[in-house]
Coordinates of C-alpha atoms in Angstrom, one line a residue:
X572 CA 110.7 217.9 -70.0
X573 CA 109.8 214.3 -70.5
X574 CA 106.4 212.7 -70.0
X575 CA 105.5 209.1 -69.6
X576 CA 103.7 207.9 -72.7
X577 CA 102.0 204.6 -73.6
X578 CA 105.0 203.6 -75.6
X579 CA 107.6 204.8 -73.1
X580 CA 109.1 208.2 -72.3
X581 CA 107.9 210.9 -74.7
X582 CA 109.5 214.3 -75.2
X583 CA 107.4 217.3 -75.3
X584 CA 106.7 218.9 -78.7
X585 CA 109.4 221.6 -78.4
X586 CA 112.2 219.0 -78.1
X587 CA 110.8 215.9 -79.6
X588 CA 113.2 214.5 -82.3
X589 CA 110.3 212.7 -83.9
X590 CA 108.2 215.9 -84.5
X591 CA 107.5 217.0 -88.0
X592 CA 107.9 220.7 -88.9
X593 CA 104.7 222.6 -88.2
X594 CA 103.1 225.6 -90.0
X595 CA 104.9 225.1 -93.3
X596 CA 102.4 224.6 -96.1
X597 CA 99.0 226.0 -97.1
X598 CA 95.9 224.7 -98.9
X599 CA 97.3 225.3 -102.4
X600 CA 100.4 223.2 -101.7
X601 CA 98.3 220.4 -100.2
X602 CA 95.9 220.4 -103.1
X603 CA 98.8 220.2 -105.6
X604 CA 100.3 217.3 -103.7
X605 CA 96.9 215.5 -104.1
X606 CA 96.7 216.5 -107.8
X607 CA 100.2 215.3 -108.5
X608 CA 99.6 211.9 -106.7
X609 CA 96.6 211.2 -109.0
X610 CA 98.8 211.9 -112.1
X611 CA 95.8 213.0 -114.4
X612 CA 98.0 213.0 -117.5
X613 CA 98.6 209.3 -117.0
X614 CA 94.9 208.6 -116.8
X615 CA 94.4 210.6 -120.1
X616 CA 96.8 208.3 -122.0
X617 CA 95.7 205.0 -120.3
X618 CA 92.1 204.8 -119.0
X619 CA 90.4 207.5 -121.1
X620 CA 91.4 206.2 -124.6
X621 CA 90.3 202.7 -123.7
X622 CA 86.9 203.9 -122.4
X623 CA 86.3 206.0 -125.5
X624 CA 87.3 203.2 -127.8
X625 CA 84.8 201.0 -126.0
X626 CA 82.0 203.3 -127.2
X627 CA 81.3 205.1 -123.9
X628 CA 81.5 208.5 -125.5
X629 CA 79.8 211.3 -123.5
X630 CA 79.5 209.0 -120.5
X631 CA 83.3 209.3 -119.9
X632 CA 83.3 213.1 -118.9
X633 CA 79.9 212.7 -117.2
X634 CA 81.2 209.8 -115.1
X635 CA 84.1 212.0 -113.9
X636 CA 81.7 214.7 -112.9
X637 CA 79.5 212.2 -111.0
X638 CA 82.5 210.7 -109.3
X639 CA 83.7 214.2 -108.2
X640 CA 80.3 214.7 -106.5
X641 CA 80.7 211.4 -104.7
X642 CA 84.3 212.1 -103.6
X643 CA 83.2 215.6 -102.3
X644 CA 80.8 213.7 -100.1
X645 CA 83.7 211.6 -98.9
X646 CA 85.7 214.8 -98.2
X647 CA 83.0 216.0 -95.8
X648 CA 83.6 213.2 -93.3
X649 CA 87.4 213.1 -94.1
X650 CA 87.9 216.7 -93.3
X651 CA 85.9 216.3 -90.1
X652 CA 88.2 213.5 -89.0
X653 CA 91.3 215.5 -89.9
X654 CA 90.0 218.3 -87.6
X655 CA 89.7 215.9 -84.8
X656 CA 92.8 213.8 -85.6
X657 CA 95.4 215.8 -87.5
X658 CA 98.0 213.1 -88.1
X659 CA 100.7 212.1 -90.6
X660 CA 99.0 208.7 -90.5
X661 CA 95.8 210.1 -92.0
X662 CA 93.5 207.2 -93.0
X663 CA 95.5 204.8 -90.8
X664 CA 94.9 206.9 -87.7
X665 CA 91.2 207.5 -88.7
X666 CA 90.4 203.8 -89.2
X667 CA 92.2 202.8 -86.0
X668 CA 90.1 205.2 -84.0
X669 CA 86.8 204.4 -85.8
X670 CA 87.0 200.7 -86.5
X671 CA 89.6 199.5 -84.0
X672 CA 93.4 199.0 -83.9
X673 CA 93.5 195.8 -86.0
X674 CA 91.5 197.5 -88.8
X675 CA 93.8 200.5 -88.5
X676 CA 96.9 198.4 -89.2
X677 CA 95.1 196.7 -92.0
X678 CA 94.3 200.1 -93.5
X679 CA 98.0 201.2 -93.1
X680 CA 99.2 198.2 -95.1
X681 CA 96.5 198.8 -97.7
X682 CA 97.8 202.3 -98.1
X683 CA 101.4 201.4 -98.3
X684 CA 100.8 198.6 -100.8
X685 CA 98.5 200.7 -102.9
X686 CA 100.9 203.7 -103.1
X687 CA 103.9 201.4 -103.7
X688 CA 102.1 199.7 -106.6
X689 CA 101.1 203.0 -108.2
X690 CA 104.6 204.3 -107.7
X691 CA 106.2 201.3 -109.4
X692 CA 103.7 201.6 -112.3
X693 CA 104.8 205.3 -112.7
X694 CA 108.5 204.3 -112.6
X695 CA 107.8 201.7 -115.4
X696 CA 106.2 204.5 -117.5
X697 CA 109.2 206.8 -117.1
X698 CA 111.2 205.3 -120.0
X699 CA 108.1 204.9 -122.3
X700 CA 107.2 208.6 -121.6
X701 CA 110.7 209.8 -122.4
X702 CA 111.3 207.7 -125.6
X703 CA 109.2 209.9 -128.0
X704 CA 111.1 213.0 -126.8
X705 CA 114.4 211.3 -127.3
X706 CA 113.5 210.3 -130.8
X707 CA 112.4 213.8 -131.7
X708 CA 115.4 215.5 -130.1
X709 CA 118.3 213.2 -130.8
X710 CA 117.3 210.9 -133.7
X711 CA 119.7 210.8 -136.6
X712 CA 119.4 209.4 -140.1
X713 CA 119.0 205.6 -139.9
X714 CA 119.0 205.5 -136.1
X715 CA 116.2 205.7 -133.5
X716 CA 116.6 206.5 -129.8
X717 CA 114.8 204.4 -127.2
X718 CA 115.0 205.3 -123.5
X719 CA 115.1 202.1 -121.5
X720 CA 112.6 202.0 -118.6
X721 CA 115.4 201.8 -116.0
X722 CA 117.1 205.0 -117.2
X723 CA 113.9 207.0 -116.8
X724 CA 113.2 205.3 -113.5
X725 CA 116.7 206.0 -112.2
X726 CA 116.5 209.7 -113.1
X727 CA 113.1 210.0 -111.2
X728 CA 114.4 208.0 -108.3
X729 CA 117.5 210.2 -107.9
X730 CA 115.5 213.4 -107.9
X731 CA 112.9 212.0 -105.5
X732 CA 115.6 210.8 -103.2
X733 CA 117.1 214.3 -103.1
X734 CA 113.8 216.1 -102.4
X735 CA 112.5 213.5 -99.9
X736 CA 114.7 214.7 -97.1
X737 CA 114.4 218.4 -97.7
X738 CA 112.1 220.9 -96.0
X739 CA 108.5 220.3 -96.9
X740 CA 108.3 223.8 -98.4
X741 CA 110.9 222.9 -101.0
X742 CA 109.2 219.6 -102.0
X743 CA 105.8 221.3 -102.1
X744 CA 107.2 224.1 -104.3
X745 CA 108.7 221.5 -106.8
X746 CA 105.5 219.4 -106.7
X747 CA 103.4 222.5 -107.1
X748 CA 105.4 223.8 -110.0
X749 CA 105.2 220.4 -111.8
X750 CA 101.5 220.1 -111.1
X751 CA 100.8 223.6 -112.3
X752 CA 102.8 223.0 -115.5
X753 CA 101.0 219.8 -116.1
X754 CA 97.6 221.4 -115.6
X755 CA 98.5 224.5 -117.7
X756 CA 99.6 222.4 -120.7
X757 CA 96.6 220.1 -120.5
X758 CA 94.3 223.1 -120.4
X759 CA 96.0 224.5 -123.4
X760 CA 95.6 221.2 -125.3
X761 CA 91.9 221.0 -124.3
X762 CA 91.4 224.6 -125.4
X763 CA 92.9 223.8 -128.8
X764 CA 90.5 220.9 -129.2
X765 CA 87.5 223.1 -128.4
X766 CA 88.6 225.9 -130.6
X767 CA 88.9 223.6 -133.6
X768 CA 86.1 221.1 -133.2
X769 CA 85.3 218.4 -135.7
X770 CA 82.8 219.8 -138.3
X771 CA 83.6 223.3 -137.3
X772 CA 81.2 223.6 -134.4
X773 CA 80.6 222.0 -131.0
X774 CA 77.3 220.1 -131.0
X775 CA 75.1 218.9 -128.1
X776 CA 75.9 215.3 -129.2
X777 CA 79.3 215.6 -127.6
X778 CA 77.6 215.6 -124.2
X779 CA 74.2 214.2 -124.8
X780 CA 73.3 210.8 -123.3
X781 CA 70.1 208.9 -124.0
X782 CA 69.0 207.4 -120.7
X783 CA 66.9 204.8 -122.5
X784 CA 70.0 203.4 -124.4
X785 CA 72.5 203.4 -121.6
X786 CA 74.1 200.0 -121.1
X787 CA 74.0 199.7 -117.3
X788 CA 76.8 197.2 -117.0
X789 CA 79.0 199.5 -119.1
X790 CA 78.0 202.4 -116.9
X791 CA 79.0 200.5 -113.8
X792 CA 82.3 199.5 -115.3
X793 CA 83.0 203.1 -116.3
X794 CA 82.3 204.4 -112.8
X795 CA 84.3 201.7 -111.2
X796 CA 87.3 202.3 -113.5
X797 CA 86.9 206.1 -113.3
X798 CA 87.0 206.3 -109.5
X799 CA 90.4 204.6 -109.6
X800 CA 91.7 207.6 -111.6
X801 CA 91.2 209.8 -108.5
X802 CA 93.4 207.6 -106.3
X803 CA 96.0 209.8 -104.5
X804 CA 93.8 212.8 -103.7
X805 CA 93.3 211.4 -100.2
X806 CA 97.1 211.7 -99.5
X807 CA 96.4 215.3 -98.7
X808 CA 95.5 214.2 -95.2
X809 CA 99.1 213.1 -94.4
X810 CA 100.3 216.8 -94.4
X811 CA 97.9 217.9 -91.6
X812 CA 100.7 218.1 -89.0
X813 CA 102.9 220.3 -91.3
X814 CA 100.1 222.6 -92.5
X815 CA 99.6 226.2 -91.5
X816 CA 96.3 225.2 -89.9
X817 CA 96.6 221.5 -88.9
X818 CA 92.9 221.0 -88.3
X819 CA 91.7 222.8 -91.5
X820 CA 94.3 223.0 -94.3
X821 CA 94.6 219.4 -95.2
X822 CA 90.8 218.9 -95.3
X823 CA 90.4 221.9 -97.6
X824 CA 93.3 220.6 -99.7
X825 CA 91.5 217.3 -100.2
X826 CA 88.5 219.2 -101.5
X827 CA 90.7 221.2 -103.8
X828 CA 92.5 218.1 -105.2
X829 CA 89.2 216.4 -106.1
X830 CA 87.9 219.5 -107.9
X831 CA 91.1 220.0 -109.9
X832 CA 91.3 216.3 -110.9
X833 CA 87.7 216.3 -112.0
X834 CA 88.1 219.4 -114.0
X835 CA 91.1 218.2 -115.8
X836 CA 89.9 214.6 -116.5
X837 CA 86.3 215.6 -117.4
X838 CA 87.3 218.7 -119.4
X839 CA 90.0 216.9 -121.4
X840 CA 88.0 213.8 -122.1
X841 CA 85.1 216.0 -123.4
X842 CA 87.5 218.0 -125.5
X843 CA 88.7 214.8 -127.2
X844 CA 85.2 213.9 -128.1
X845 CA 84.6 217.4 -129.5
X846 CA 87.9 217.3 -131.5
X847 CA 87.4 213.9 -133.0
X848 CA 83.6 214.2 -133.4
X849 CA 81.0 212.4 -131.4
X850 CA 80.3 210.0 -134.3
X851 CA 84.0 209.2 -134.9
X852 CA 85.6 209.2 -131.4
X853 CA 85.2 205.5 -130.9
X854 CA 87.0 204.7 -134.2
X855 CA 89.7 207.3 -133.6
X856 CA 90.4 206.2 -130.0
X857 CA 90.6 202.6 -131.1
X858 CA 93.1 203.5 -133.8
X859 CA 95.2 205.9 -131.8
X860 CA 95.1 204.2 -128.4
X861 CA 97.3 205.8 -125.8
X862 CA 98.6 208.4 -128.3
X863 CA 95.1 209.9 -128.8
X864 CA 95.8 213.0 -126.7
X865 CA 98.9 213.9 -128.6
X866 CA 97.5 212.9 -132.0
X867 CA 94.6 215.3 -131.7
X868 CA 96.9 218.0 -130.4
X869 CA 99.2 217.4 -133.5
X870 CA 96.3 218.2 -135.8
X871 CA 95.8 221.6 -134.2
X872 CA 99.1 222.8 -132.7
X873 CA 102.6 223.5 -134.0
X874 CA 105.2 220.7 -133.5
X875 CA 106.9 222.5 -130.6
X876 CA 103.6 222.6 -128.8
X877 CA 103.0 218.9 -129.3
X878 CA 106.6 218.3 -128.0
X879 CA 105.7 220.4 -124.9
X880 CA 102.6 218.2 -124.4
X881 CA 104.8 215.1 -124.5
X882 CA 107.2 216.7 -122.0
X883 CA 104.2 217.1 -119.6
X884 CA 103.8 213.3 -119.6
X885 CA 107.3 213.0 -118.1
X886 CA 106.5 215.9 -115.8
X887 CA 103.3 214.1 -114.6
X888 CA 105.1 210.9 -114.0
X889 CA 107.8 212.7 -111.9
X890 CA 105.2 214.7 -110.0
X891 CA 103.3 211.5 -109.2
X892 CA 106.3 209.6 -108.0
X893 CA 107.4 212.6 -105.8
X894 CA 103.9 213.0 -104.2
X895 CA 103.5 209.3 -103.5
X896 CA 107.0 209.1 -102.0
X897 CA 106.1 211.8 -99.5
X898 CA 102.8 210.2 -98.7
X899 CA 104.5 206.8 -98.0
X900 CA 107.3 208.4 -95.9
X901 CA 104.7 210.1 -93.7
X902 CA 102.8 206.8 -93.2
X903 CA 106.0 205.0 -92.2
X904 CA 106.9 207.9 -89.9
X905 CA 103.5 207.7 -88.2
X906 CA 103.8 204.0 -87.7
X907 CA 107.3 204.2 -86.4
X908 CA 106.3 207.0 -84.0
X909 CA 103.6 204.7 -82.5
X910 CA 106.0 201.8 -82.2
X911 CA 104.2 199.4 -84.6
X912 CA 107.2 199.6 -86.9
X913 CA 110.9 200.1 -85.8
X914 CA 111.1 203.4 -84.0
X915 CA 114.1 204.5 -86.1
X916 CA 111.5 205.3 -88.8
X917 CA 110.1 208.1 -86.6
X918 CA 113.3 210.1 -86.8
X919 CA 112.9 213.6 -88.3
X920 CA 115.6 216.0 -89.6
X921 CA 116.5 218.5 -86.9
X922 CA 116.9 221.4 -89.4
X923 CA 114.3 220.4 -92.0
X924 CA 111.6 218.8 -89.9
X925 CA 111.1 216.2 -92.6
X926 CA 110.6 212.5 -91.9
X927 CA 114.2 211.8 -92.8
X928 CA 114.5 208.2 -91.7
X929 CA 111.2 207.1 -93.3
X930 CA 112.1 208.9 -96.5
X931 CA 115.6 207.3 -96.7
X932 CA 114.1 203.9 -95.9
X933 CA 111.5 204.3 -98.7
X934 CA 114.2 205.5 -101.1
X935 CA 116.4 202.5 -100.4
X936 CA 113.6 200.0 -100.7
X937 CA 112.5 201.4 -104.1
X938 CA 116.1 201.6 -105.3
X939 CA 116.6 197.9 -104.3
X940 CA 113.4 196.9 -106.1
X941 CA 114.3 198.8 -109.2
X942 CA 117.9 197.3 -109.2
X943 CA 116.5 193.9 -108.7
X944 CA 114.1 194.3 -111.6
X945 CA 116.9 195.5 -113.8
X946 CA 119.2 192.6 -112.8
X947 CA 116.4 190.1 -113.5
X948 CA 116.1 191.5 -117.1
X949 CA 112.5 192.8 -116.5
X950 CA 111.2 195.1 -119.2
X951 CA 107.9 196.5 -118.0
X952 CA 106.0 198.4 -120.7
X953 CA 103.0 200.7 -120.6
X954 CA 100.6 197.7 -120.3
X955 CA 102.3 196.4 -117.2
X956 CA 102.5 199.9 -115.8
X957 CA 98.7 200.2 -116.3
X958 CA 98.1 197.0 -114.5
X959 CA 100.2 198.0 -111.5
X960 CA 98.6 201.5 -111.3
X961 CA 95.1 200.0 -111.5
X962 CA 95.9 197.3 -108.9
X963 CA 97.3 199.9 -106.5
X964 CA 94.3 202.2 -107.1
X965 CA 91.9 199.4 -106.3
X966 CA 93.7 199.0 -102.9
X967 CA 93.3 202.8 -102.3
X968 CA 89.6 202.5 -103.2
X969 CA 89.1 199.9 -100.5
X970 CA 91.0 202.2 -98.1
X971 CA 88.6 205.1 -98.9
X972 CA 85.6 202.8 -98.1
X973 CA 86.9 201.8 -94.7
X974 CA 87.9 205.4 -94.0
X975 CA 84.4 206.7 -94.7
X976 CA 82.9 204.0 -92.5
X977 CA 85.4 204.8 -89.7
X978 CA 84.4 208.5 -89.9
X979 CA 80.8 207.6 -89.6
X980 CA 81.3 205.5 -86.5
X981 CA 83.9 207.7 -84.7
X982 CA 82.2 211.0 -85.3
X983 CA 78.8 209.8 -84.1
X984 CA 80.2 207.7 -81.2
X985 CA 81.3 210.9 -79.5
X986 CA 79.8 213.9 -81.3
X987 CA 81.8 217.1 -81.1
X988 CA 81.4 220.5 -82.8
X989 CA 80.9 219.0 -86.3
X990 CA 77.8 219.8 -88.3
X991 CA 75.3 217.1 -89.2
X992 CA 76.7 217.2 -92.7
X993 CA 80.3 216.4 -91.7
X994 CA 79.4 214.0 -88.9
X995 CA 76.6 211.9 -90.4
X996 CA 75.2 212.8 -93.9
X997 CA 78.6 212.9 -95.7
X998 CA 80.1 209.8 -94.2
X999 CA 76.9 207.8 -94.6
X1000 CA 76.3 208.7 -98.2
X1001 CA 80.0 208.2 -99.1
X1002 CA 80.1 204.8 -97.3
X1003 CA 77.2 203.5 -99.3
X1004 CA 78.4 205.0 -102.6
X1005 CA 82.0 203.8 -102.2
X1006 CA 80.8 200.3 -101.1
X1007 CA 78.9 200.1 -104.4
X1008 CA 81.9 201.1 -106.4
X1009 CA 84.1 198.6 -104.6
X1010 CA 81.7 195.9 -105.5
X1011 CA 81.6 197.0 -109.1
X1012 CA 85.4 197.3 -109.3
X1013 CA 85.9 193.7 -108.1
X1014 CA 83.1 192.4 -110.2
X1015 CA 84.4 194.0 -113.4
X1016 CA 88.1 193.6 -112.6
X1017 CA 88.8 191.6 -115.8
X1018 CA 87.4 194.3 -118.0
X1019 CA 89.2 197.0 -116.0
X1020 CA 92.5 195.3 -116.5
X1021 CA 91.7 194.3 -120.1
X1022 CA 92.3 190.6 -119.4
X1023 CA 90.3 187.4 -119.7
X1024 CA 88.4 186.4 -116.5
X1025 CA 90.6 183.3 -115.9
X1026 CA 93.9 185.2 -116.3
X1027 CA 96.2 184.7 -113.3
X1028 CA 96.6 188.4 -112.7
X1029 CA 92.9 188.9 -112.3
X1030 CA 93.0 186.5 -109.4
X1031 CA 96.4 187.9 -108.1
X1032 CA 95.2 191.4 -107.6
X1033 CA 92.3 190.6 -105.1
X1034 CA 94.6 188.0 -103.5
X1035 CA 97.3 190.6 -102.9
X1036 CA 94.8 193.1 -101.5
X1037 CA 93.4 190.4 -99.2
X1038 CA 97.0 189.5 -98.2
X1039 CA 97.5 193.1 -97.1
X1040 CA 94.4 192.9 -94.9
X1041 CA 95.6 189.6 -93.4
X1042 CA 99.1 191.0 -92.8
X1043 CA 97.6 194.0 -91.0
X1044 CA 95.5 191.9 -88.8
X1045 CA 98.4 189.5 -88.0
X1046 CA 100.6 192.5 -87.3
X1047 CA 98.1 193.9 -84.8
X1048 CA 97.8 190.5 -83.1
X1049 CA 101.6 190.3 -82.8
X1050 CA 101.9 193.8 -81.4
X1051 CA 99.1 193.2 -78.9
X1052 CA 100.8 190.0 -77.7
X1053 CA 104.4 191.1 -77.7
X1054 CA 104.1 194.9 -76.9
X1055 CA 100.7 195.6 -75.3
X1056 CA 101.8 199.2 -74.4
X1057 CA 102.5 199.9 -78.1
X1058 CA 99.2 198.3 -79.1
X1059 CA 97.4 200.7 -76.7
X1060 CA 99.0 203.6 -78.5
X1061 CA 97.8 202.8 -82.0
X1062 CA 95.9 205.6 -83.4
X1063 CA 96.9 208.1 -80.8
X1064 CA 99.2 210.0 -83.2
X1065 CA 102.2 209.4 -81.1
X1066 CA 101.2 212.2 -78.7
X1067 CA 102.4 212.3 -75.1
X1068 CA 100.0 210.7 -72.7
X1069 CA 100.4 211.0 -69.0
X1070 CA 100.1 207.6 -67.4
X1071 CA 99.2 207.5 -63.7
X1072 CA 100.7 204.3 -62.2
X1073 CA 98.4 202.1 -60.1
X1074 CA 99.1 202.6 -56.3
X1075 CA 101.2 199.8 -54.9
X1076 CA 99.1 197.3 -53.0
X1077 CA 100.6 196.8 -49.5
X1078 CA 101.7 193.3 -48.5
X1079 CA 99.3 191.3 -46.4
X1080 CA 101.1 190.5 -43.2
X1081 CA 100.2 188.2 -40.4
X1082 CA 98.8 190.1 -37.5
X1083 CA 101.4 190.5 -34.8
X1084 CA 104.2 189.4 -37.1
X1085 CA 106.3 192.4 -36.1
X1086 CA 106.2 191.0 -32.5
X1087 CA 106.8 187.3 -32.8
X1088 CA 106.2 186.6 -29.1
X1089 CA 102.6 187.6 -29.6
X1090 CA 101.8 185.3 -32.5
X1091 CA 99.7 182.4 -31.5
X1092 CA 100.5 178.9 -32.8

């Protein structure tokens, strides 16, 4: 059976070649996808040591707790929108329905650019993450092993390419296994820190903050940087169509991802303070830098356990790349299904129900970019990776803001069965809070990136984000001018819409024209 849709003929769900598999994954799988996309172990070796070295101390774990509360507020409105609009486009669909089609396409390009930047940052980290392991496993007398970035990136790329076109249950199982392994080892490291605290006991100083001495600009910087560490949890929404309960599972999965990320980041950062001592953590973090997590573990655990912890860094990078690949593939699939990108991207595997065409396109694009970087002689290190991850996360933070605002407007424009919490209170509070954090993040961008205010990259990041917004608006204008029927379908999730054609207006004929002899001249 074929219905007439806004973008042309549309198959019904049972024979639609663009339909993703339904009823495949549950809340736990969605939560683990969100946890993997945020890559908490990467935050623990990049952002947390820098914050502790700056003297923030107990404010670091407390800021993660405060940000978790804020993002739970966001999830209230986000889950309500998922219940109304369960779509692989997630935020793109929500913004299109709440703020209009041009804003929706701007949000789509923000999401694609943000996820791609974070993904490239993780690829750049792959070699650096594997190098210490190679040295400990394969080093011989007088020789040291160094894993080039491209080798680690190529290995990750190959595995992700393989899993990208498989059934979602397989990818979810692998991502879940990697995320659980990452979380389990981090919990073990944190427990070892707490069981062997500096000075022999855990003191209240490790968590005490004197409100009278808080440096408010530093607190604002810490909150702005900390919220970037959660970027990726919102990708839970793209799995709504494939979930066991499309209108419920993805929303609950977003809640679960926020809680898991907050527990790991807050708990591990606090355990580092306890292990080094509240009075010494600033000096120790400054001396150890990104190796702080493993250095503290090395003082308390056997060498094989420390090696296992280093393996988890590689695992975290791989899990993050895999989760971000799936999120981007589903965004591309949703945009292809609605006709704003080539419709070939909407193709789904007949046996797997995975967004096969979008996944292959994403794989080829990333492979070409990595090959180009290798051919150009690029050698991105951990610092470059950190810049890319933070720049991408800033794009996602702006996406969260417009998504919260879209939820507030859409849910109250046509109230449904949502509670006042999900429809009004949660979106309103999260819009105000996220708006404040976006302001702080752009204001303190030089400090977040660790660069002077006049450095070109400090200006390039906002310019790139602004360019994505302009690209989305221009894209919407082009689609509206060239394909108005496709423009009308933006944000409709590619569902079949029955279009009733206008009745044909009869021609106006001259009275008596059928009998020429009776026409007066």
